[in-house]
Backbone as JSON, one array per atom type, in Angstrom:
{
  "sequence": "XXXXXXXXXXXXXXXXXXXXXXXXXXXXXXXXXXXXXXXXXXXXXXXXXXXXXXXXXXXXXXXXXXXXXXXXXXXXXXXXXXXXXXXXXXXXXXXXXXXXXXXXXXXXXXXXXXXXXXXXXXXXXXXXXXXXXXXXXXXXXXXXXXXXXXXXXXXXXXXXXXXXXXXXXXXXXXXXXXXXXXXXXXXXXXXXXXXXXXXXXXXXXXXXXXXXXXXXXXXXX",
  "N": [[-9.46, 24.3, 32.56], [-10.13, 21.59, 32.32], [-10.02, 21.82, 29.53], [-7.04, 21.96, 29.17], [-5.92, 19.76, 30.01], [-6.71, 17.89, 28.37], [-5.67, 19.15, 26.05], [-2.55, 18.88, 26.24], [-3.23, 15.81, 26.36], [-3.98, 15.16, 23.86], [-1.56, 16.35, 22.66], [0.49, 14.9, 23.35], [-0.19, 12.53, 22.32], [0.72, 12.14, 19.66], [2.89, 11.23, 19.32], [2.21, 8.97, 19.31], [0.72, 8.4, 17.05], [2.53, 9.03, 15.05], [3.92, 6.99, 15.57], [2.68, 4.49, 15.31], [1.75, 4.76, 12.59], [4.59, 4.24, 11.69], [4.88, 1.5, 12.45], [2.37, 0.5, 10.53], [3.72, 0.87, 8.02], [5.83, -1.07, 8.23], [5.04, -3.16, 8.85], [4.02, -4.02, 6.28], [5.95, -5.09, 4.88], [7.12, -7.18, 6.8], [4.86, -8.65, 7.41], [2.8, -8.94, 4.74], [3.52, -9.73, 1.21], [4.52, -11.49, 1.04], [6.86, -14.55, 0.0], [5.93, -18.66, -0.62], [6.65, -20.53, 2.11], [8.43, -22.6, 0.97], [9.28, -21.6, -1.52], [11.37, -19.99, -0.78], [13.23, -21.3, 0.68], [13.52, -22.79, -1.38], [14.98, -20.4, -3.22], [17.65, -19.87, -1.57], [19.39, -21.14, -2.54], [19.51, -21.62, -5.48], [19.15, -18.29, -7.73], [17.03, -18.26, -9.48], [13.4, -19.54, -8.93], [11.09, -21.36, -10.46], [8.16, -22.46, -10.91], [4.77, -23.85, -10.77], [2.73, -24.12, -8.85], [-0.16, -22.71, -8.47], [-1.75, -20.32, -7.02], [-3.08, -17.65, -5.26], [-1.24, -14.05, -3.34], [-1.25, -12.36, -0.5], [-0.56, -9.22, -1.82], [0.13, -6.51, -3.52], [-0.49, -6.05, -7.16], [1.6, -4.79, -9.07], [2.0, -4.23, -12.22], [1.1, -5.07, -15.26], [2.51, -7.1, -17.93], [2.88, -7.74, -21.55], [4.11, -10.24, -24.51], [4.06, -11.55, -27.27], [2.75, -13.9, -26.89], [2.45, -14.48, -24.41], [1.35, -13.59, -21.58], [2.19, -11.34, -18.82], [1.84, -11.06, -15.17], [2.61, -8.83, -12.55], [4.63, -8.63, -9.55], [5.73, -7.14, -7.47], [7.51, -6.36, -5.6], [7.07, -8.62, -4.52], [9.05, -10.2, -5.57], [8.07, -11.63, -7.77], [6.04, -13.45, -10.33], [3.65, -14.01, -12.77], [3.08, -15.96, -15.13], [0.94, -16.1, -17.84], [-1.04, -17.22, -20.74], [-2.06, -15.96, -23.98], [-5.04, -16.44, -24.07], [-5.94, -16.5, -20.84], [-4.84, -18.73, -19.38], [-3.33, -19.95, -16.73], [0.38, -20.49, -16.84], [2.84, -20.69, -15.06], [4.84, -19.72, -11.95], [7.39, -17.48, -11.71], [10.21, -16.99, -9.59], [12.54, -14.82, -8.15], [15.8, -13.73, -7.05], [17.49, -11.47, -5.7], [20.28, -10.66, -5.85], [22.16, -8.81, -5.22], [21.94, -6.03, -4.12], [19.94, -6.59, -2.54], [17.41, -5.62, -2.38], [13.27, -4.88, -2.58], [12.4, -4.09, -5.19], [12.02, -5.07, -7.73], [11.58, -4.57, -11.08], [10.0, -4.75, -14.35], [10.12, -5.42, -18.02], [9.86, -5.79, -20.69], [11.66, -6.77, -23.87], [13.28, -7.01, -27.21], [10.77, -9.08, -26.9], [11.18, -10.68, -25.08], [10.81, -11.68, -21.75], [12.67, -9.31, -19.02], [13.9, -9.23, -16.1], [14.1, -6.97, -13.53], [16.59, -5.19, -11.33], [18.32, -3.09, -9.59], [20.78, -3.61, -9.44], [20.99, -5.86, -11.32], [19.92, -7.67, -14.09], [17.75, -10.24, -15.04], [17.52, -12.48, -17.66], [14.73, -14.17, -19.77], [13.57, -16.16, -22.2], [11.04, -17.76, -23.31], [9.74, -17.96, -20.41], [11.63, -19.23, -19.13], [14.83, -19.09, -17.92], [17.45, -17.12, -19.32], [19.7, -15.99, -19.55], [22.04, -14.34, -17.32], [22.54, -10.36, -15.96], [24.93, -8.3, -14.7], [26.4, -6.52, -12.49], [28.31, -3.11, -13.6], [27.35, -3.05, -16.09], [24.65, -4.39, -15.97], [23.63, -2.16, -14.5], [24.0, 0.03, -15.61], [22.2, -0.68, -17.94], [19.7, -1.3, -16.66], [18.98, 1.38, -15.97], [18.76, 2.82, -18.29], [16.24, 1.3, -19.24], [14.73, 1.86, -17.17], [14.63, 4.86, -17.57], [13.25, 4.64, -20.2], [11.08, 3.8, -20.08], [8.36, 3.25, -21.05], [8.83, 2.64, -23.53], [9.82, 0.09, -23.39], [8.04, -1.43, -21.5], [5.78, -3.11, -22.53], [2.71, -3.6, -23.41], [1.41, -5.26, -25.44], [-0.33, -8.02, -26.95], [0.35, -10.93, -29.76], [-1.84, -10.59, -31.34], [-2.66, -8.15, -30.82], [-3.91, -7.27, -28.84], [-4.33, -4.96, -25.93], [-3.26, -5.17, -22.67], [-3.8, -3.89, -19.43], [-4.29, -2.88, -16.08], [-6.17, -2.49, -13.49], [-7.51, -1.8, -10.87], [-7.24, -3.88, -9.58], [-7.43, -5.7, -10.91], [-6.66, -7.78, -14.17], [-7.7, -5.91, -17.31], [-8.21, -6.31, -21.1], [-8.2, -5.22, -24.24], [-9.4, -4.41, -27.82], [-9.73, -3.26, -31.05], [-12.21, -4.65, -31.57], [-13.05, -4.94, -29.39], [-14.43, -3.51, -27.12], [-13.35, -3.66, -24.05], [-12.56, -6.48, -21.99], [-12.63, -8.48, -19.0], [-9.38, -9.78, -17.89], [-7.87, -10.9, -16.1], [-9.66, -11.82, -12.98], [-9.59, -10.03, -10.36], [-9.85, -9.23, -6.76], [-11.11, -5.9, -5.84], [-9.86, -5.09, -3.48], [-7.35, -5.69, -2.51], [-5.93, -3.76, -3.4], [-5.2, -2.6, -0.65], [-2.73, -3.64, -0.68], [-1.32, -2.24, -1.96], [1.9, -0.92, -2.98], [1.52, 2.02, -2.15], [-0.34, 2.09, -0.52], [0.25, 2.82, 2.22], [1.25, 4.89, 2.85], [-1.47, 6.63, 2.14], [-2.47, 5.27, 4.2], [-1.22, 6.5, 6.61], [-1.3, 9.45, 6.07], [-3.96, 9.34, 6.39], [-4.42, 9.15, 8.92], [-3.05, 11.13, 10.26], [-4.95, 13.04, 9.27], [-7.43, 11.79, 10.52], [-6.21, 12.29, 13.64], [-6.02, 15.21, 13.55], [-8.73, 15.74, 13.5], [-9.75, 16.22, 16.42], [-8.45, 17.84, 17.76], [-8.52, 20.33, 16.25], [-11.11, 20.72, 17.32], [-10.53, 20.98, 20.04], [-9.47, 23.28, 20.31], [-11.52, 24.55, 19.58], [-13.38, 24.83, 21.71], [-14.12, 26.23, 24.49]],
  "CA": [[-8.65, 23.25, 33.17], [-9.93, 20.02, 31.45], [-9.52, 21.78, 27.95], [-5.84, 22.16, 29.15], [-5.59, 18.54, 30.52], [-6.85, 17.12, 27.02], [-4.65, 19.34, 24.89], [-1.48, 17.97, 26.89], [-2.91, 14.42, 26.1], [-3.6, 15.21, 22.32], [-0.45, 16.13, 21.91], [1.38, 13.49, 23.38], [-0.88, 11.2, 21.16], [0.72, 12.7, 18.23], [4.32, 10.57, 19.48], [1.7, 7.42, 19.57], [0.06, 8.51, 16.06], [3.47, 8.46, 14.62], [4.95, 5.41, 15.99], [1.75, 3.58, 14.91], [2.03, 5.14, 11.03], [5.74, 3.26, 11.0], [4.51, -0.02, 12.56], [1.88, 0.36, 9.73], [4.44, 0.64, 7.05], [6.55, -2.1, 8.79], [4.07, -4.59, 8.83], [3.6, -4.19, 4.98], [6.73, -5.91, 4.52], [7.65, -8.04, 7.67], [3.35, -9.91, 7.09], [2.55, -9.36, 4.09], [4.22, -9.48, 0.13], [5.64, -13.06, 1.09], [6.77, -15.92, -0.81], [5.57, -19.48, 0.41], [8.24, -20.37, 2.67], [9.51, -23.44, 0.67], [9.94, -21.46, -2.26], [11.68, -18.96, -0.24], [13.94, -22.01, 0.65], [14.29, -23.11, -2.81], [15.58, -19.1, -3.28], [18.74, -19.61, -0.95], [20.43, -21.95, -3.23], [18.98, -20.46, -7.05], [18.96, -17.18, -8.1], [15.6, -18.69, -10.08], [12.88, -20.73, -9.25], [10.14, -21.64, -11.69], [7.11, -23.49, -10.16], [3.18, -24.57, -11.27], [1.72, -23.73, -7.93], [-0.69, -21.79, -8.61], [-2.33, -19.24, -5.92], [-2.97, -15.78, -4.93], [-0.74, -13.86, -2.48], [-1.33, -10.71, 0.06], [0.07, -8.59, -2.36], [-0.85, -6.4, -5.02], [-0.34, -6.92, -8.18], [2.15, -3.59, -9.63], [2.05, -3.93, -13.26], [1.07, -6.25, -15.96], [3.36, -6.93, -19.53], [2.75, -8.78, -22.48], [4.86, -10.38, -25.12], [3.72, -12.12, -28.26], [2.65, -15.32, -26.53], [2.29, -14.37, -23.3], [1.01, -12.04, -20.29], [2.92, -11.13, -17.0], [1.27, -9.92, -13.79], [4.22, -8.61, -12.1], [4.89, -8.74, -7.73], [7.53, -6.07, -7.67], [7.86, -6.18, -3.93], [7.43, -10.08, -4.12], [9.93, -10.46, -6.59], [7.44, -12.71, -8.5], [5.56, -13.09, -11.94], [2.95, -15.25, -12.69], [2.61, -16.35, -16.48], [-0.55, -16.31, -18.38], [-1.27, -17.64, -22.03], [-2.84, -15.35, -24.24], [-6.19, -16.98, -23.37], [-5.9, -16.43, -19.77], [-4.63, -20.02, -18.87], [-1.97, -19.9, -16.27], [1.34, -21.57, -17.18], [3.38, -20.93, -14.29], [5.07, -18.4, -12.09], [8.67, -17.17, -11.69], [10.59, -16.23, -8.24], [13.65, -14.5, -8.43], [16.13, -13.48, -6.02], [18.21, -10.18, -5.51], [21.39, -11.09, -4.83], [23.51, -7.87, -5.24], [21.01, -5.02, -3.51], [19.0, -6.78, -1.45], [15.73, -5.22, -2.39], [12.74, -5.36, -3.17], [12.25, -3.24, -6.3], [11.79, -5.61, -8.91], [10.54, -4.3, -12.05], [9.2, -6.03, -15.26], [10.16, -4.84, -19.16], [10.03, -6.89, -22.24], [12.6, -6.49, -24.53], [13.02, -8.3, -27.94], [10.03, -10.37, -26.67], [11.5, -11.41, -24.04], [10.64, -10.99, -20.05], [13.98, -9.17, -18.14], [13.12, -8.59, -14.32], [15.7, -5.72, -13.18], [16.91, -4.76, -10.11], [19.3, -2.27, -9.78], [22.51, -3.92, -10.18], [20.95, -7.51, -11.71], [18.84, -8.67, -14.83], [17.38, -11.87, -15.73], [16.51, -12.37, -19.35], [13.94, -15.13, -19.91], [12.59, -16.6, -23.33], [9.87, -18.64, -23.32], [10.06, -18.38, -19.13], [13.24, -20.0, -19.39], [16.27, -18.09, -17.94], [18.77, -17.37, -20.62], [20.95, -14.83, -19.82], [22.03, -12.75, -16.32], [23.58, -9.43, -16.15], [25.23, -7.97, -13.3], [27.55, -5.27, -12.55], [28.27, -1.71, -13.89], [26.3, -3.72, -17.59], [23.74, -4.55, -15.27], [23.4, -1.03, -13.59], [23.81, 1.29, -16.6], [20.86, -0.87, -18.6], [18.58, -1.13, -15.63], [19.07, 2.91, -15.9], [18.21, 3.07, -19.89], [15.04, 0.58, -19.13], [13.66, 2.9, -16.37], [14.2, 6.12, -17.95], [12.58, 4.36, -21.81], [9.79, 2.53, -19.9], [6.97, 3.86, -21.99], [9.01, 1.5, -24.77], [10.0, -1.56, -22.92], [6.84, -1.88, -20.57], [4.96, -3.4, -23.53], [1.13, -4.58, -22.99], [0.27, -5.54, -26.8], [0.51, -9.32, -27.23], [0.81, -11.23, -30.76], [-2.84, -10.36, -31.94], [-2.57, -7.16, -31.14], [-4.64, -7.14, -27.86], [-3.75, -4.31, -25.13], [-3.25, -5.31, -21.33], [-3.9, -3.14, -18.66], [-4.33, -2.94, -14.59], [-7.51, -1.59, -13.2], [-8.47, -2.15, -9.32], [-6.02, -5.15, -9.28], [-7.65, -6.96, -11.89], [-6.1, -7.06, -15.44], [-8.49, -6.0, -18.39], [-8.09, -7.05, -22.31], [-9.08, -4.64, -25.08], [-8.82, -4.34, -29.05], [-10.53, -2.91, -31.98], [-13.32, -5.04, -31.81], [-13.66, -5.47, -28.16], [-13.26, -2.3, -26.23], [-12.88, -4.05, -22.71], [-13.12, -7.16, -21.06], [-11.51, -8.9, -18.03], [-9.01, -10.96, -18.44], [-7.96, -11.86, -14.84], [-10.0, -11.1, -12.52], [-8.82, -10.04, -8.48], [-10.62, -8.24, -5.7], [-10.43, -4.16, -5.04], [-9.5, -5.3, -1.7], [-6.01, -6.18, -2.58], [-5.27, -1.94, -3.32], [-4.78, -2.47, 0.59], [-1.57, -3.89, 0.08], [-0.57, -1.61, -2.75], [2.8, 0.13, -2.44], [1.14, 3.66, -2.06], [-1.17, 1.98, 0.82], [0.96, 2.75, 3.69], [1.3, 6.41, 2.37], [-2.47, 6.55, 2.01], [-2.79, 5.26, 5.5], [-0.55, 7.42, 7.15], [-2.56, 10.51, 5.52], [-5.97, 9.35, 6.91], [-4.47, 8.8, 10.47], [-3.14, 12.35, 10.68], [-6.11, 13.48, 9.35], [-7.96, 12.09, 12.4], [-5.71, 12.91, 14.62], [-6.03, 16.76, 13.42], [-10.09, 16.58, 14.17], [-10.1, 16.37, 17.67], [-7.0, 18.95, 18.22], [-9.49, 21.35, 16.34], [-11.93, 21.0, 18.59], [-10.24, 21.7, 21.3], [-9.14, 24.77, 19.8], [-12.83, 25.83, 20.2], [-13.71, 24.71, 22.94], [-13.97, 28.03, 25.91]],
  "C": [[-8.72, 21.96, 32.38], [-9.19, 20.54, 30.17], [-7.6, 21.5, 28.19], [-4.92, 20.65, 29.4], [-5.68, 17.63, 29.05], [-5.99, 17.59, 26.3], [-3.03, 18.76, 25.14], [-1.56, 16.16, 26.48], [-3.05, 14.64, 24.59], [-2.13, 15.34, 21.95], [0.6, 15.67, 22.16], [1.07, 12.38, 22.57], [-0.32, 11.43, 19.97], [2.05, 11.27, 18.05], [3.14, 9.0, 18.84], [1.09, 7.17, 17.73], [1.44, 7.87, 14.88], [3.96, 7.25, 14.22], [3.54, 4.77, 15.08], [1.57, 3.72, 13.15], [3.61, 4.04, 10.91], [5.31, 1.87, 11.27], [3.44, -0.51, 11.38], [2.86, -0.42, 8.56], [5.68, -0.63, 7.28], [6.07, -2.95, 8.57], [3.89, -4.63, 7.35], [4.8, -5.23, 4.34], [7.18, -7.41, 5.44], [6.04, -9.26, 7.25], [3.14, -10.3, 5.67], [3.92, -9.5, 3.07], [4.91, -10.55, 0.6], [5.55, -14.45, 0.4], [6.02, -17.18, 0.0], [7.3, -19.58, 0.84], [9.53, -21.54, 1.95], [10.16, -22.77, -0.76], [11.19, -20.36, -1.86], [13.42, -19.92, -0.06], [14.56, -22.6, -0.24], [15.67, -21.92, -3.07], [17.15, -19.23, -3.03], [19.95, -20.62, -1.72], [19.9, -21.8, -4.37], [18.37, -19.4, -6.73], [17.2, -17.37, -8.81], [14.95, -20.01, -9.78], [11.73, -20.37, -9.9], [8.93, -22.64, -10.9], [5.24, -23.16, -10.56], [2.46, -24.1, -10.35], [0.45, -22.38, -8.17], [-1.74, -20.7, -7.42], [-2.59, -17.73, -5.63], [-2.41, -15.27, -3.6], [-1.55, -12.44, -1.76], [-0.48, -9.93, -0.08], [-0.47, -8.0, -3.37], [0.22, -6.39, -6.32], [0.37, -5.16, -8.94], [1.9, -3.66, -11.31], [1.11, -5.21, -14.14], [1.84, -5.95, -17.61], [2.79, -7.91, -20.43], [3.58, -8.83, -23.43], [3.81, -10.89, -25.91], [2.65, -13.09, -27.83], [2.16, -15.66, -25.11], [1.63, -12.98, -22.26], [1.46, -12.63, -19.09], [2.09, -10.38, -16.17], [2.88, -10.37, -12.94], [4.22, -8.35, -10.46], [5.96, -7.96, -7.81], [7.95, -6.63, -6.08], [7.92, -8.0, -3.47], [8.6, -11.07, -4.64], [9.61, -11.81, -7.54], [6.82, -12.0, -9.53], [4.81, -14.2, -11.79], [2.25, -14.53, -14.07], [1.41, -16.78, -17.33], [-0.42, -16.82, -20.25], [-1.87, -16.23, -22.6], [-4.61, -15.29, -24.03], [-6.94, -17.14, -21.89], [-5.68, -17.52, -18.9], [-3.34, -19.52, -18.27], [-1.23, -20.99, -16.49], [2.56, -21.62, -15.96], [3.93, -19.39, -13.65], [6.63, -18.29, -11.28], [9.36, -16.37, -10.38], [11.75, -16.25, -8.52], [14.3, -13.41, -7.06], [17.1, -12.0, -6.86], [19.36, -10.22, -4.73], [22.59, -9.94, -4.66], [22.98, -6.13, -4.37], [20.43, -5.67, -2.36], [17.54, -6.45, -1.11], [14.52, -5.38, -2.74], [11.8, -4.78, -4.26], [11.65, -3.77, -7.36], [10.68, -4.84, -10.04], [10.31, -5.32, -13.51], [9.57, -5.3, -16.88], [10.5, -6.14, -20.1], [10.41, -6.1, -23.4], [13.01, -7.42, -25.65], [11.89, -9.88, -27.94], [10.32, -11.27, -26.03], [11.69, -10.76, -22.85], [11.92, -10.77, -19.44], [12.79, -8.6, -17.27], [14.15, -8.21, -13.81], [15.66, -5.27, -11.72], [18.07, -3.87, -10.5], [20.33, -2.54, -10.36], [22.71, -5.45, -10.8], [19.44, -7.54, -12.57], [18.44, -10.18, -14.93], [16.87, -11.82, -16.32], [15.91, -14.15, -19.58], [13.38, -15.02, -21.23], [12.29, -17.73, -22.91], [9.8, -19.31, -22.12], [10.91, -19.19, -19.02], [14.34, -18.94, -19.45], [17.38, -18.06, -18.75], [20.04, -17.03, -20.26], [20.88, -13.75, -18.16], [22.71, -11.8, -16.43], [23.72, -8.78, -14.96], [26.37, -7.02, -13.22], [27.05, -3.93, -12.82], [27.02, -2.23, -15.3], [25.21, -3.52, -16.72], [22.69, -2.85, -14.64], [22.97, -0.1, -14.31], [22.53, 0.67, -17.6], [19.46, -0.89, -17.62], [18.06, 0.51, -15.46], [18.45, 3.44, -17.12], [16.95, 2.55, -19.65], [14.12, 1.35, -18.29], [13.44, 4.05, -17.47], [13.28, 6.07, -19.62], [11.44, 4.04, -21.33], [8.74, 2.69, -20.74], [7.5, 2.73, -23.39], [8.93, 0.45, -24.65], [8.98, -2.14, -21.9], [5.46, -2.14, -21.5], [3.83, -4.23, -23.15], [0.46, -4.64, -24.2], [0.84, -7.52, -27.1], [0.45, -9.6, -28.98], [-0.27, -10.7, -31.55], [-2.91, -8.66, -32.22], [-3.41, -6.54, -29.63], [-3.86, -6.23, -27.04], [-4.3, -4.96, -24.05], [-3.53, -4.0, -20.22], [-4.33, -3.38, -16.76], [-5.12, -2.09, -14.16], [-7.68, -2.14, -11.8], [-7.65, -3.48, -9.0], [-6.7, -6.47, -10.23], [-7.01, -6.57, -13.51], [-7.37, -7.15, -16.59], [-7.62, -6.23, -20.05], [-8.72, -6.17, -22.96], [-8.34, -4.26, -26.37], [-9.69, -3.88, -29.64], [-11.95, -3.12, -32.03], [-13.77, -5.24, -30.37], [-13.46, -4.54, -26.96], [-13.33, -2.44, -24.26], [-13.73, -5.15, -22.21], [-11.71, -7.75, -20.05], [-11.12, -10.2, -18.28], [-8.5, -11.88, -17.55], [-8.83, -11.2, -13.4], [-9.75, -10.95, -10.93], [-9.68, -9.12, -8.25], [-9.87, -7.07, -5.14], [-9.56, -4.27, -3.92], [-7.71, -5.22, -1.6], [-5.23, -4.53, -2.96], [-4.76, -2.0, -1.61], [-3.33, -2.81, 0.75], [-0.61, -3.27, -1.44], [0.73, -1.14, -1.99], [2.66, 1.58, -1.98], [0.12, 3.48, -0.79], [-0.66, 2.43, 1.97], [0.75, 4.38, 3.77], [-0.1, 6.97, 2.81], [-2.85, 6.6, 3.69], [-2.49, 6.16, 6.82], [-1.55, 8.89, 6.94], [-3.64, 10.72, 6.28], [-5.81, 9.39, 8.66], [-4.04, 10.3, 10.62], [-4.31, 12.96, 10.53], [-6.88, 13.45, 9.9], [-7.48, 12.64, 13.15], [-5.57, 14.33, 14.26], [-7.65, 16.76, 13.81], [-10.21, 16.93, 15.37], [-9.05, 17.74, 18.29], [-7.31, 20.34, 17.68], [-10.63, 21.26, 17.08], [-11.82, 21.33, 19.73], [-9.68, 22.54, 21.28], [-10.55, 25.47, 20.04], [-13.47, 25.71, 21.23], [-13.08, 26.09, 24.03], [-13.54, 27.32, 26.92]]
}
């Protein structure tokens, strides 16, 4: 009798397990991965703003690029960048809007040595963090399409010396011939929580509870 009374509530808990996996993945966008709100306000009247503030968001950190002169840690989902020296001095960091999709995809490729941040149907080409050039349309659509499927070319992490970039635990490391790894910015593991693959992750571990107890009352007499 009880076993029969509990398996009836297990597996109504499954509706509650669910629902609580999307409010997970809901909340990853509605709390965190957010601009401040004035640059957010800047946003609605430029496609680009450019700003000094310097800070760390609840977000992680998807990629990192380097050019000659420079290193990018890249916010795909924030649709930000934040500019480093070769030396690890920050110089500023770059918010860009999505005005033809609406999403928040943003990816990061350097091209001629110079930072484009692509969205599906919209580039922005930047030298020397300085917007040069947008592209938009079918142009826009069919190179955003060549840049994904090359990335291994245009997702360049060697700057002018010759130094490689890389992304480890959400901090970026630095390594060359003579120096085979140090850190060059450094961020806390912690921030994998608000990876893009976290929600996924989370989801996973909650069925996976919710399957122990639903074997146990499989053996239970």
């Amino acid at each position: 009798m009880y076993k029969n009374i509990l398996m009836r509530i297990f597996n109504l808990s499954f509706f509650l397990v669910l629902g609580l996996c999307f409010v997970v993945s809901a909340l990853q966008f509605a709390i965190f991965h957010k601009l401040p709100s004035h640059i957010e306000d800047m946003l609605k009247t430029s496609e680009v703003v450019t700003f000094t503030e310097n800070r760390d968001y609840l977000s992680a950190m998807d990629e990192v690029l380097a050019s000659k002169r420079y290193v990018y840690a890249i916010y795909g989902r924030m649709r930000l960048v934040k500019v480093y020296d070769t030396n690890g001095n920050y110089i500023c960091s770059i918010a860009v809007k999505d005005t033809k999709s609406g999403a928040h995809n943003m990816r990061g490729y350097i091209v001629d040595d110079k930072l484009h941040l692509v969205f599906d149907q919209q580039i922005y080409e930047f030298t020397d963090n300085v917007l040069t050039k947008t592209y938009t349309g079918k142009e826009a659509s069919a190179w955003a399409t060549d840049l994904f499927v090359n990335r291994a070319k245009y997702q360049n992490k060697l700057d002018g010396e010759r130094n490689w970039y890389y992304l480890k635990a959400q901090s970026i490391y630095r390594t060359n011939a003579n120096d085979p790894e140090s850190v060059f910015l450094a961020r806390s593991p912690l921030y994998l929580a608000f990876d893009r693959r976290a929600p996924i992750v989370l989801i996973a571990l909650l069925f996976v509870v919710y399957l122990i107890p639903g074997n146990l009352l499989q053996k239970m007499k």
